[in-house]
mmCIF file of C-alpha atoms and ligand atoms in Angstrom:
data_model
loop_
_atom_site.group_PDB
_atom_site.id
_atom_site.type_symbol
_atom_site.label_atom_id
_atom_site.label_comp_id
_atom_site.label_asym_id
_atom_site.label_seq_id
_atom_site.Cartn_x
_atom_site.Cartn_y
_atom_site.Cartn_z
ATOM 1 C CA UNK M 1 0.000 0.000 0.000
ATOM 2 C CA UNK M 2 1.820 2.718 -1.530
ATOM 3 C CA UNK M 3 0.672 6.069 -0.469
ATOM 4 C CA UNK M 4 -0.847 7.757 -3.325
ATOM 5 C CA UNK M 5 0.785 11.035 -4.424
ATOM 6 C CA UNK M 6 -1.677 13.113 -2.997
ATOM 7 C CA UNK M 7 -0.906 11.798 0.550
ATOM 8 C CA UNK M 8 2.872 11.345 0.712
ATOM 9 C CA UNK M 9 3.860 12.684 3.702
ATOM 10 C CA UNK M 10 6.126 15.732 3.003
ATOM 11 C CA UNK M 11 9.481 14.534 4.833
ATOM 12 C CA UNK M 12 11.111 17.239 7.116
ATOM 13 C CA UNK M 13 12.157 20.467 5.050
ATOM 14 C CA UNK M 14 15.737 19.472 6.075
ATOM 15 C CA UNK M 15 15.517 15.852 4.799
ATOM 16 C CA UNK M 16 16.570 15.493 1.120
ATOM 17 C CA UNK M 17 15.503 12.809 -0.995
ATOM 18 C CA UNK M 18 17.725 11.315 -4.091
ATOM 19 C CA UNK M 19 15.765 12.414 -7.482
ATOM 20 C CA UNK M 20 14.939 8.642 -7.676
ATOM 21 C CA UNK M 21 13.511 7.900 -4.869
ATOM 22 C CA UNK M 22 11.420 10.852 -4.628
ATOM 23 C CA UNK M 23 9.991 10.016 -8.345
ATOM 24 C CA UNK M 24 9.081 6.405 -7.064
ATOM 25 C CA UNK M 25 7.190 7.488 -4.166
ATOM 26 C CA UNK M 26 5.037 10.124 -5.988
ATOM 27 C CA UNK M 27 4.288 7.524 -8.528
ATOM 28 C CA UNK M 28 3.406 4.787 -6.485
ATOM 29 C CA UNK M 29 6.835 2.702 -7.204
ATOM 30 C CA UNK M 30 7.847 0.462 -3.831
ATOM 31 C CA UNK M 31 10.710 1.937 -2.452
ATOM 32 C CA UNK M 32 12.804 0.172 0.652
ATOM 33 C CA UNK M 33 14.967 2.001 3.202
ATOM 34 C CA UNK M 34 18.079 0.868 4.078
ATOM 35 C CA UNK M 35 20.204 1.850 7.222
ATOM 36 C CA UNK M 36 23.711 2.959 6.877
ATOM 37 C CA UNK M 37 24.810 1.751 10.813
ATOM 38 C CA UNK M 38 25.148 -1.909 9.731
ATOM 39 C CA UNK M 39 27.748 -0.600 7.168
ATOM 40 C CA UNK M 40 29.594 1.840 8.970
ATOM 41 C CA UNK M 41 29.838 0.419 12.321
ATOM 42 C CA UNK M 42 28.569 -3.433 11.635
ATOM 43 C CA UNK M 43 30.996 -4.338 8.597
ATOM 44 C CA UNK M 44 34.582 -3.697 8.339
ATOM 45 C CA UNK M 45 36.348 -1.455 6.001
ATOM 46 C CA UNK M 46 36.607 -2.220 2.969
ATOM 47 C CA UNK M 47 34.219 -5.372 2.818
ATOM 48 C CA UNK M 48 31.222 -2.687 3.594
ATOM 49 C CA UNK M 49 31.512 -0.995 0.401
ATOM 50 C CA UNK M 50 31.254 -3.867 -2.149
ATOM 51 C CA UNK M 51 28.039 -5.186 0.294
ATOM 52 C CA UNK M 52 26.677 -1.589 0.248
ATOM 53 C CA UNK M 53 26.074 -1.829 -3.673
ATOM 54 C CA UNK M 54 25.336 -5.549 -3.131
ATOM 55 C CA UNK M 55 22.452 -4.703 -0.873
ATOM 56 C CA UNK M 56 20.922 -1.886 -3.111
ATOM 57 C CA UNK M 57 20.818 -4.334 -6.063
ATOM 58 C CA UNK M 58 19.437 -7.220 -3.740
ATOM 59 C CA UNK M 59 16.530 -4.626 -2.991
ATOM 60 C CA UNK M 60 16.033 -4.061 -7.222
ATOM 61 C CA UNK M 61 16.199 -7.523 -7.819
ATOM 62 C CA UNK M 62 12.717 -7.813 -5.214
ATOM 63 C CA UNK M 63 10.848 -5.402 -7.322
ATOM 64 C CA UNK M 64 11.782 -2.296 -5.283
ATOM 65 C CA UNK M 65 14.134 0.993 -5.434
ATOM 66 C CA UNK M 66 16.676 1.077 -2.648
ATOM 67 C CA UNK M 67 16.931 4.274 -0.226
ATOM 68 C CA UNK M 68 19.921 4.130 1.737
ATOM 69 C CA UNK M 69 19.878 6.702 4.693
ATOM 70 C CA UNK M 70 21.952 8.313 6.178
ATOM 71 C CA UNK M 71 23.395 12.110 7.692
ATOM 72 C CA UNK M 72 25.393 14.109 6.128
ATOM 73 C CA UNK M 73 26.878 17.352 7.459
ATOM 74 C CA UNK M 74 23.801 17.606 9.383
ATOM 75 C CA UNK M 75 21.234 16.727 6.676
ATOM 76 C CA UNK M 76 19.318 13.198 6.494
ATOM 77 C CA UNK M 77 19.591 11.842 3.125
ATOM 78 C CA UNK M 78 16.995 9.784 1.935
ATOM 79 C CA UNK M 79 18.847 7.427 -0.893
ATOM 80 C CA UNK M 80 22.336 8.102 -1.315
ATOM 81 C CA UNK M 81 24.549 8.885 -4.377
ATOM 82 C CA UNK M 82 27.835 6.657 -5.339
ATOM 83 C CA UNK M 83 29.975 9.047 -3.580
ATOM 84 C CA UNK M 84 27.551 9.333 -0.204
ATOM 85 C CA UNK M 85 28.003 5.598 0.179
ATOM 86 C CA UNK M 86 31.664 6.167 -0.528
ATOM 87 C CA UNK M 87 31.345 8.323 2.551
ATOM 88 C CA UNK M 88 28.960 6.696 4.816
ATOM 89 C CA UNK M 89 31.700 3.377 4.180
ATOM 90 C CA UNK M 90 34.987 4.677 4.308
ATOM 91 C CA UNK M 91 34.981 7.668 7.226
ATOM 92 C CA UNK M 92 36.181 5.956 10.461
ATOM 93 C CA UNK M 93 34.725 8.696 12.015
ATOM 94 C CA UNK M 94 31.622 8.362 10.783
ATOM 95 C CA UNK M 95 29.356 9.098 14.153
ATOM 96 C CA UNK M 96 26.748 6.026 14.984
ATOM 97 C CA UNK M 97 22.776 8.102 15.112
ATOM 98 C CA UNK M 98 20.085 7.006 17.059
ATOM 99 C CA UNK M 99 16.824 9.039 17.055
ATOM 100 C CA UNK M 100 17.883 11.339 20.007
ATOM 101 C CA UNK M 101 21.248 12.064 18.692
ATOM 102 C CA UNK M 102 19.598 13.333 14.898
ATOM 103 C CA UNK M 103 18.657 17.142 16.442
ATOM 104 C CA UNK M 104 22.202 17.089 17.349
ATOM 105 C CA UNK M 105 23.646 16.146 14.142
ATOM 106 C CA UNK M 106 20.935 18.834 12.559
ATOM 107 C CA UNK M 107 21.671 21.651 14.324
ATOM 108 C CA UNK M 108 25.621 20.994 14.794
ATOM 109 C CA UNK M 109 25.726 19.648 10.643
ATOM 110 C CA UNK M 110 27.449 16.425 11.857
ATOM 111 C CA UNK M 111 27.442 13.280 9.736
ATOM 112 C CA UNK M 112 26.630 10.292 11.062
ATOM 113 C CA UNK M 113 25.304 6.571 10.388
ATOM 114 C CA UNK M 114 21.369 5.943 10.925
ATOM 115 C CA UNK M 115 20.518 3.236 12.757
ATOM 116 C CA UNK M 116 17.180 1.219 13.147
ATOM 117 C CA UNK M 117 15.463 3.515 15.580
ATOM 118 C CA UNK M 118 16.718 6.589 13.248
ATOM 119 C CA UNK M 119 16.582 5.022 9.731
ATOM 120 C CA UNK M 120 12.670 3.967 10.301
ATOM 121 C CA UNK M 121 12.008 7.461 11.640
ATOM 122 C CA UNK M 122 13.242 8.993 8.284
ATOM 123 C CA UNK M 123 11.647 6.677 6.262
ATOM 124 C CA UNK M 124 8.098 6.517 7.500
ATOM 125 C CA UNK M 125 8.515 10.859 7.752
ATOM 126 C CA UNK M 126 9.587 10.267 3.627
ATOM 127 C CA UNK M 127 6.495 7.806 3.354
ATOM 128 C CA UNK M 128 8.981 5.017 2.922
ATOM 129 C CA UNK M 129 6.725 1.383 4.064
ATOM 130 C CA UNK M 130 9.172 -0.599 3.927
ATOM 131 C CA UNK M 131 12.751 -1.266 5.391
ATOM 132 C CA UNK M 132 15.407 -4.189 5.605
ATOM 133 C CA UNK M 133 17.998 -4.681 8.028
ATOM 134 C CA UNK M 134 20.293 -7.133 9.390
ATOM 135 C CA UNK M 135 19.281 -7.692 13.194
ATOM 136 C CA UNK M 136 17.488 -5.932 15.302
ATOM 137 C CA UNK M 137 18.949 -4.235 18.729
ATOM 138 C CA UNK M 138 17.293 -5.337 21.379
ATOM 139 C CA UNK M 139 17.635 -6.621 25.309
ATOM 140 C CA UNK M 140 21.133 -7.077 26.164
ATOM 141 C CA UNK M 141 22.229 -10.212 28.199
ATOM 142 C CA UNK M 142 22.330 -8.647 31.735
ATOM 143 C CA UNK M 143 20.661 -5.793 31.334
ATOM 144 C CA UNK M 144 18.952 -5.880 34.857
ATOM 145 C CA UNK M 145 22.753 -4.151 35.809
ATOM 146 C CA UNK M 146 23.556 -2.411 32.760
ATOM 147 C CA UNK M 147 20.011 -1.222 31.451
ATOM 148 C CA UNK M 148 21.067 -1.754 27.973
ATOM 149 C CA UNK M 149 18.285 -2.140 25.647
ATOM 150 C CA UNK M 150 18.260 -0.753 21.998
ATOM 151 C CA UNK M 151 15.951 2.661 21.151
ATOM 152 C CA UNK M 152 15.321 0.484 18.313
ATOM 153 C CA UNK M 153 12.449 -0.945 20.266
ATOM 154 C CA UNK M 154 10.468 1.999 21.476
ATOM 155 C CA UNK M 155 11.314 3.615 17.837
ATOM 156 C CA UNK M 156 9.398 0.353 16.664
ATOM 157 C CA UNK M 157 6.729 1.083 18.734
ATOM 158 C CA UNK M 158 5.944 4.228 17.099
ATOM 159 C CA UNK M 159 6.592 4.340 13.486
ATOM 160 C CA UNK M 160 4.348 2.874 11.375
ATOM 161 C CA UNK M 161 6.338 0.216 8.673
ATOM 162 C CA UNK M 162 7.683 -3.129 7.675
ATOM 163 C CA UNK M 163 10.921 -3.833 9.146
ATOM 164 C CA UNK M 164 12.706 -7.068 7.799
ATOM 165 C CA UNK M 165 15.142 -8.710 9.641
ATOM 166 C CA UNK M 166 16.496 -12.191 10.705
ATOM 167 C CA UNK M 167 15.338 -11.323 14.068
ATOM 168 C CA UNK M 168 17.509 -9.838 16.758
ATOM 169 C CA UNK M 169 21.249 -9.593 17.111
ATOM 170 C CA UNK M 170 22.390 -13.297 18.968
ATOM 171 C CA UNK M 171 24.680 -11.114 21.030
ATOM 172 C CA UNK M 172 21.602 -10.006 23.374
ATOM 173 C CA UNK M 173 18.974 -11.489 25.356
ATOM 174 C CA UNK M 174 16.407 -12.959 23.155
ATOM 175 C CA UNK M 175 13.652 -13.539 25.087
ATOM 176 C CA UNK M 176 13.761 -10.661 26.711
ATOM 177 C CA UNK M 177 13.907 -8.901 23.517
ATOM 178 C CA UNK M 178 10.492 -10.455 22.242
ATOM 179 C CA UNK M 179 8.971 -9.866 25.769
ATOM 180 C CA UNK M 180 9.895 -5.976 25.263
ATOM 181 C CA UNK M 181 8.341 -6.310 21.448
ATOM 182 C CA UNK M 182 4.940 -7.615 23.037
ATOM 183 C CA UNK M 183 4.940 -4.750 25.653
ATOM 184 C CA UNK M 184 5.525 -2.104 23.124
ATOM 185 C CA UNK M 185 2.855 -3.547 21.024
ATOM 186 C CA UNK M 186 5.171 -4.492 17.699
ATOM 187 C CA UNK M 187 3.826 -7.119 15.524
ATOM 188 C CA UNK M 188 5.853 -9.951 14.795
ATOM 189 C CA UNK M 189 5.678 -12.757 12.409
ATOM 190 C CA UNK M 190 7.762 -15.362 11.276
ATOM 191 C CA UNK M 191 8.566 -15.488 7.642
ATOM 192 C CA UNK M 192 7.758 -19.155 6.602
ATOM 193 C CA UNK M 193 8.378 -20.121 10.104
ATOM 194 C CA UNK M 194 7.120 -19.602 13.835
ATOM 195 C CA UNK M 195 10.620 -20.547 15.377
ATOM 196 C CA UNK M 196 11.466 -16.893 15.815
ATOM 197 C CA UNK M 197 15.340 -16.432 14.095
ATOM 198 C CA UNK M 198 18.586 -15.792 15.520
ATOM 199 C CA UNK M 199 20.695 -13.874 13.486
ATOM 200 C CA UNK M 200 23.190 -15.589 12.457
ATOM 201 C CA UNK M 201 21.641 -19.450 12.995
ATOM 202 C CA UNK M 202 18.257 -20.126 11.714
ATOM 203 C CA UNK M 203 16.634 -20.312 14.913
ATOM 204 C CA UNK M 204 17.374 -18.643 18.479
ATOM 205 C CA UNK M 205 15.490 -21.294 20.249
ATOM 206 C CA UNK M 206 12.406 -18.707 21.012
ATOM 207 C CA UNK M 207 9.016 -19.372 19.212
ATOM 208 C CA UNK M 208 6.554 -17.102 17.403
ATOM 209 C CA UNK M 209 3.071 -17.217 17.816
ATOM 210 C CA UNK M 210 2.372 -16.028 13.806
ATOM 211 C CA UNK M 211 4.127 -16.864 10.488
ATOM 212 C CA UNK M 212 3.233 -15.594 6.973
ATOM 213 C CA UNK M 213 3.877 -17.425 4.103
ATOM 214 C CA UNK M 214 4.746 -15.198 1.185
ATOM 215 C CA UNK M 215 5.015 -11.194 0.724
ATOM 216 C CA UNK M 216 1.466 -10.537 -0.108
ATOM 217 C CA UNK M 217 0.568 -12.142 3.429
ATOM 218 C CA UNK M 218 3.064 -9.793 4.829
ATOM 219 C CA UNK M 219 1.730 -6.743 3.054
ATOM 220 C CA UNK M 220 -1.589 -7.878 4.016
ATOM 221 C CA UNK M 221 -0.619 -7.627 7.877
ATOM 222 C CA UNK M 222 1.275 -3.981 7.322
ATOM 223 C CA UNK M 223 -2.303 -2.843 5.918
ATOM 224 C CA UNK M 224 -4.226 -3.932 8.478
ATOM 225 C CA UNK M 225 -1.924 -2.433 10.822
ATOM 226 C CA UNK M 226 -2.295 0.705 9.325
ATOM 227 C CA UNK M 227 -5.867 0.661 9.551
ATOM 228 C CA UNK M 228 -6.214 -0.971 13.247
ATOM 229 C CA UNK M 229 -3.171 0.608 14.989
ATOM 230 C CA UNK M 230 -0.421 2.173 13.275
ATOM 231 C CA UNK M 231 2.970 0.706 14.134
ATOM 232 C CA UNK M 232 5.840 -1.384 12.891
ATOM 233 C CA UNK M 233 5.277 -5.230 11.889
ATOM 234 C CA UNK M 234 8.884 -7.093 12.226
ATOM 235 C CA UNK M 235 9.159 -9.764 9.517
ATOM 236 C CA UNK M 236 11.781 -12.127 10.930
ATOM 237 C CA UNK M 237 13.427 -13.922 7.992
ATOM 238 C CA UNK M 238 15.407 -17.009 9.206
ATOM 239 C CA UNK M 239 18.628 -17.626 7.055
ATOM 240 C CA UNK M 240 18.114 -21.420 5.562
ATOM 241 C CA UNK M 241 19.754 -23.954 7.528
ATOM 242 C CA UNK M 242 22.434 -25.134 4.717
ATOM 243 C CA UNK M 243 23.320 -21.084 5.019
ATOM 244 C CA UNK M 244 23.440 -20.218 8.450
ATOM 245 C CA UNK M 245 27.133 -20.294 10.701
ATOM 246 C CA UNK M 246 27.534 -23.660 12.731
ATOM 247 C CA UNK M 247 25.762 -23.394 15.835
ATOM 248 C CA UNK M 248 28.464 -24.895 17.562
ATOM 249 C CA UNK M 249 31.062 -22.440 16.146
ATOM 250 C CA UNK M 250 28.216 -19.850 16.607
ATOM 251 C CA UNK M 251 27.842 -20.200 20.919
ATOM 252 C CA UNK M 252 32.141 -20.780 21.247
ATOM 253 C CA UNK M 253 33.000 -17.533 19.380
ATOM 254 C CA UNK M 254 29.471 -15.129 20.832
ATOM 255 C CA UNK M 255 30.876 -16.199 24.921
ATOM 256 C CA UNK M 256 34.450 -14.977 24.212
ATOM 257 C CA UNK M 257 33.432 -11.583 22.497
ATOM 258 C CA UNK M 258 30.858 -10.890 24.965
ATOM 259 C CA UNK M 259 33.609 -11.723 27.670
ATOM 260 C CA UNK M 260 36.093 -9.514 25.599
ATOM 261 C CA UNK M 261 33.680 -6.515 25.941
ATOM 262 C CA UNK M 262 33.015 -7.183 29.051
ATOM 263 C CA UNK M 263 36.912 -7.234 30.226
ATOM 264 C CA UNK M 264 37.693 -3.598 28.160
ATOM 265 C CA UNK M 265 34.910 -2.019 29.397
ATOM 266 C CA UNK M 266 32.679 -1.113 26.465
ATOM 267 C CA UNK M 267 29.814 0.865 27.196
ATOM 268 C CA UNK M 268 26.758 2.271 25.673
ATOM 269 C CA UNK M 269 26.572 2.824 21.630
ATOM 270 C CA UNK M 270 30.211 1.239 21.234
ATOM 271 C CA UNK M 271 28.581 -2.388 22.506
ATOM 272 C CA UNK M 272 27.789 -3.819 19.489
ATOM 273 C CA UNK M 273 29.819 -2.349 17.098
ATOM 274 C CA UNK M 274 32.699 -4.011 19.257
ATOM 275 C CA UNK M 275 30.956 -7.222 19.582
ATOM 276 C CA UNK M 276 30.457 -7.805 15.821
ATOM 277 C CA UNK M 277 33.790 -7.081 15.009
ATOM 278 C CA UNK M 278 35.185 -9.020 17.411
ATOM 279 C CA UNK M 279 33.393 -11.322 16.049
ATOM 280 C CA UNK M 280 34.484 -11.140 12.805
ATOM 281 C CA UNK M 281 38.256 -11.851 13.642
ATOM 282 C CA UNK M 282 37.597 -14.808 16.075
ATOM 283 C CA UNK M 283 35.584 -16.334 13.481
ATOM 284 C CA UNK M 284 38.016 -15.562 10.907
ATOM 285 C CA UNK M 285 35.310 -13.788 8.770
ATOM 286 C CA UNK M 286 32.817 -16.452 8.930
ATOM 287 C CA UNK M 287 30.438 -14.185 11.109
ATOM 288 C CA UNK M 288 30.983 -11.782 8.576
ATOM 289 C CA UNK M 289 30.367 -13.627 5.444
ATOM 290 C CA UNK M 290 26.750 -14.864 7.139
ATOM 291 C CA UNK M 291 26.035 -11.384 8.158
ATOM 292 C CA UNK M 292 26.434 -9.855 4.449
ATOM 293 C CA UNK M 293 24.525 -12.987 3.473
ATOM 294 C CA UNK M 294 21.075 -12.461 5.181
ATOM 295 C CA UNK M 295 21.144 -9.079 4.587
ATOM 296 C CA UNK M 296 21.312 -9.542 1.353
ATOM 297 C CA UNK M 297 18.175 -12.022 1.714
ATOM 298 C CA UNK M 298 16.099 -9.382 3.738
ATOM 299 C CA UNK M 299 16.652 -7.083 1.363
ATOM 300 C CA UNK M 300 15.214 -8.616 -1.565
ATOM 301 C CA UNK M 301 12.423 -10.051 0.452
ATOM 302 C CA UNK M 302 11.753 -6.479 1.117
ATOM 303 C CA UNK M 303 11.698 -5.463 -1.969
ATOM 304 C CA UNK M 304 8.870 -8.061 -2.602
ATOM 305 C CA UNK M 305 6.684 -7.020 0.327
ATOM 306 C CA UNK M 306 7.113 -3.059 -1.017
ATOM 307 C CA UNK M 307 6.028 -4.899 -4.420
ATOM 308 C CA UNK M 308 3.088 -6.426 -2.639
ATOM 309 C CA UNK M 309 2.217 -3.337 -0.813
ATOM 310 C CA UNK M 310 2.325 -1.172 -3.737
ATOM 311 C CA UNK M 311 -0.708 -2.704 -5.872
ATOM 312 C CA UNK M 312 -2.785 -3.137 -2.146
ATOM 313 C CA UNK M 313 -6.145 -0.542 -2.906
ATOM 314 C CA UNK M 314 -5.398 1.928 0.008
HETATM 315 N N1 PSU H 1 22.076 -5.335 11.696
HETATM 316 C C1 PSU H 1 23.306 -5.810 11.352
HETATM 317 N N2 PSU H 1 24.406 -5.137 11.808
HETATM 318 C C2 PSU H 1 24.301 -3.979 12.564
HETATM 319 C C3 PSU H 1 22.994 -3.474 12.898
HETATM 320 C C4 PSU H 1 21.917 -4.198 12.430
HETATM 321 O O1 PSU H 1 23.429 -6.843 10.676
HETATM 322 O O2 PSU H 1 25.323 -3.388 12.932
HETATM 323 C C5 PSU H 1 22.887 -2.179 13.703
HETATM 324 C C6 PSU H 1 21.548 -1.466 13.498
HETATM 325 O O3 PSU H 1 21.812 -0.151 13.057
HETATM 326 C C7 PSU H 1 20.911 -1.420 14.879
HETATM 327 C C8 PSU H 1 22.127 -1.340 15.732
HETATM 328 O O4 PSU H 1 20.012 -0.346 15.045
HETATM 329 O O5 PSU H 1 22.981 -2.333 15.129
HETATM 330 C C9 PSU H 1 21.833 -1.620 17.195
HETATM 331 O O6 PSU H 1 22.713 -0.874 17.990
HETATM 332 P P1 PSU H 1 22.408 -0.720 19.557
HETATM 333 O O7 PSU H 1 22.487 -2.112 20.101
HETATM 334 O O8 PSU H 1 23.526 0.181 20.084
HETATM 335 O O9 PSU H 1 21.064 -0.075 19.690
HETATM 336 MN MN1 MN H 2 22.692 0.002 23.858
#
């Protein structure tokens, strides 16, 4: 359900949208957001680059046009030019956004990377429906101590979109995490599945209560949403099992990077950024490799839902 031109929300006056994607959404073309955190701070230099282009042309290859998003010099940018991703993937000081650090960024013109709480803001405020990510932030394990749970969850809880993901980041708590979802009122479904995913292994042991079984099913959900009470629907897309990282391999390497944050002290925003890359090295890039992979795979499956949305009667 594409908003027709008539009632596409104007985005912020500051926001600027690439000439493409602002023709697709005034004629009704699915477009899908993409975040720029899992680049910058998710995916080392230069392996982020290559996947950056990989992703945009996994969310063509759907059906959709791709709208990468991210800050730059204090201006979100709704789709992104060759040399904005060239930005957004090589600056190693490229600052990591949530939603409460984008009037900073604004009114200071800093660049930074969007993240899922920020990215979903900027796209539903473009009239964006759609959006693929990796994982999802979420509960982290101890958090009774720490209070460390993502703003992507109360973001979810009020913007009104499609996020795909293969569930929640395995680094956290994932119960917890789906408890939190139910209290904020998120939808989730399983895509093809009610074991709910884990990231990188097919399936984090916690169940779903709904599945859908092909992208008009999930449009269909989005739409009632809409209509019933406007919020985000989570589409958790499990990688298949000949695709996901060993499960053994998976539980060794996650226990000595969350012990390896642990002993240096990380705190706060730097958490998982540190976590997936020290990830990526103890694996020897096998972490890495699945990462790329099922983003890749939520972003096409995107680009079908914002297919199946678009020719919903709204
Ligand atoms: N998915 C990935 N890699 C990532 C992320 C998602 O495959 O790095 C990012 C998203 O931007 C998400 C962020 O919002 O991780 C969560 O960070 P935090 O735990 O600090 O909220
Ligand atoms: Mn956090």
């Amino acid at each position: 359900m594409q908003p027709p031109a008539s009632v596409v929300p104007a985005p912020s006056p500051r926001t600027v949208l690439s000439p493409e994607v602002d023709d697709a959404l005034h004629s009704g073309t699915p477009v899908v957001a993409l975040e720029s955190t899992l680049l910058a701070h998710g995916l080392p230099r230069p392996d982020n680059r290559a996947a950056a282009d990989d992703v945009e042309a996994a969310v063509r290859a759907g059906g959709a046009v791709p709208a990468t998003i991210a800050v730059l010099d204090g201006v979100p940018h709704v789709g992104l030019t060759r040399d904005q991703v060239d930005r957004v993937c090589g600056d190693p000081g490229l600052a990591k956004l949530g939603v409460r650090d984008l009037p900073v960024a604004a009114a200071l013109g800093l660049s930074g990377a969007t993240t899922v709480s920020s990215t979903a803001l900027l796209a539903a405020g473009a009239g964006i429906g759609v959006f693929a990510t990796g994982g999802l932030g979420g509960v982290h394990r101890h958090a009774a101590e720490t209070f460390d749970e993502s703003a992507d969850l109360t973001a979810l809880s009020r913007t009104s979109l499609v996020v795909v993901c293969a569930g929640v980041k395995s680094i956290l708590d994932v119960p917890a995490t789906l408890e939190r979802l139910e209290s904020l009122s998120v939808t989730v479904v399983g895509y093809r599945t009610t074991a709910f995913p884990g990231f990188y292994v097919a399936d984090s042991g916690s169940s779903l209560d709904w599945s859908v079984d092909d992208p008009k099913q999930a449009a269909a959900v989005f739409a009632a949403r809409q209509e019933l009470a406007p919020g985000a629907v989570v589409v958790a897309n499990p990688l298949p099992l000949d695709e996901q990282l060993d499960p053994a391999l998976h539980d060794r390497v996650i226990a000595g990077a969350l012990a390896a944050a642990e002993a240096a002290g990380v705190r706060g925003k730097d958490v998982t950024p540190f976590v997936l890359d020290h990830l990526h090295r103890a694996s020897e890039g096998a972490t890495l490799a699945v990462n790329v992979r099922l983003v890749l795979r939520n972003a096409e499956l995107a680009g079908r839902i914002a297919a199946a949305l678009a020719v919903i009667p709204s």
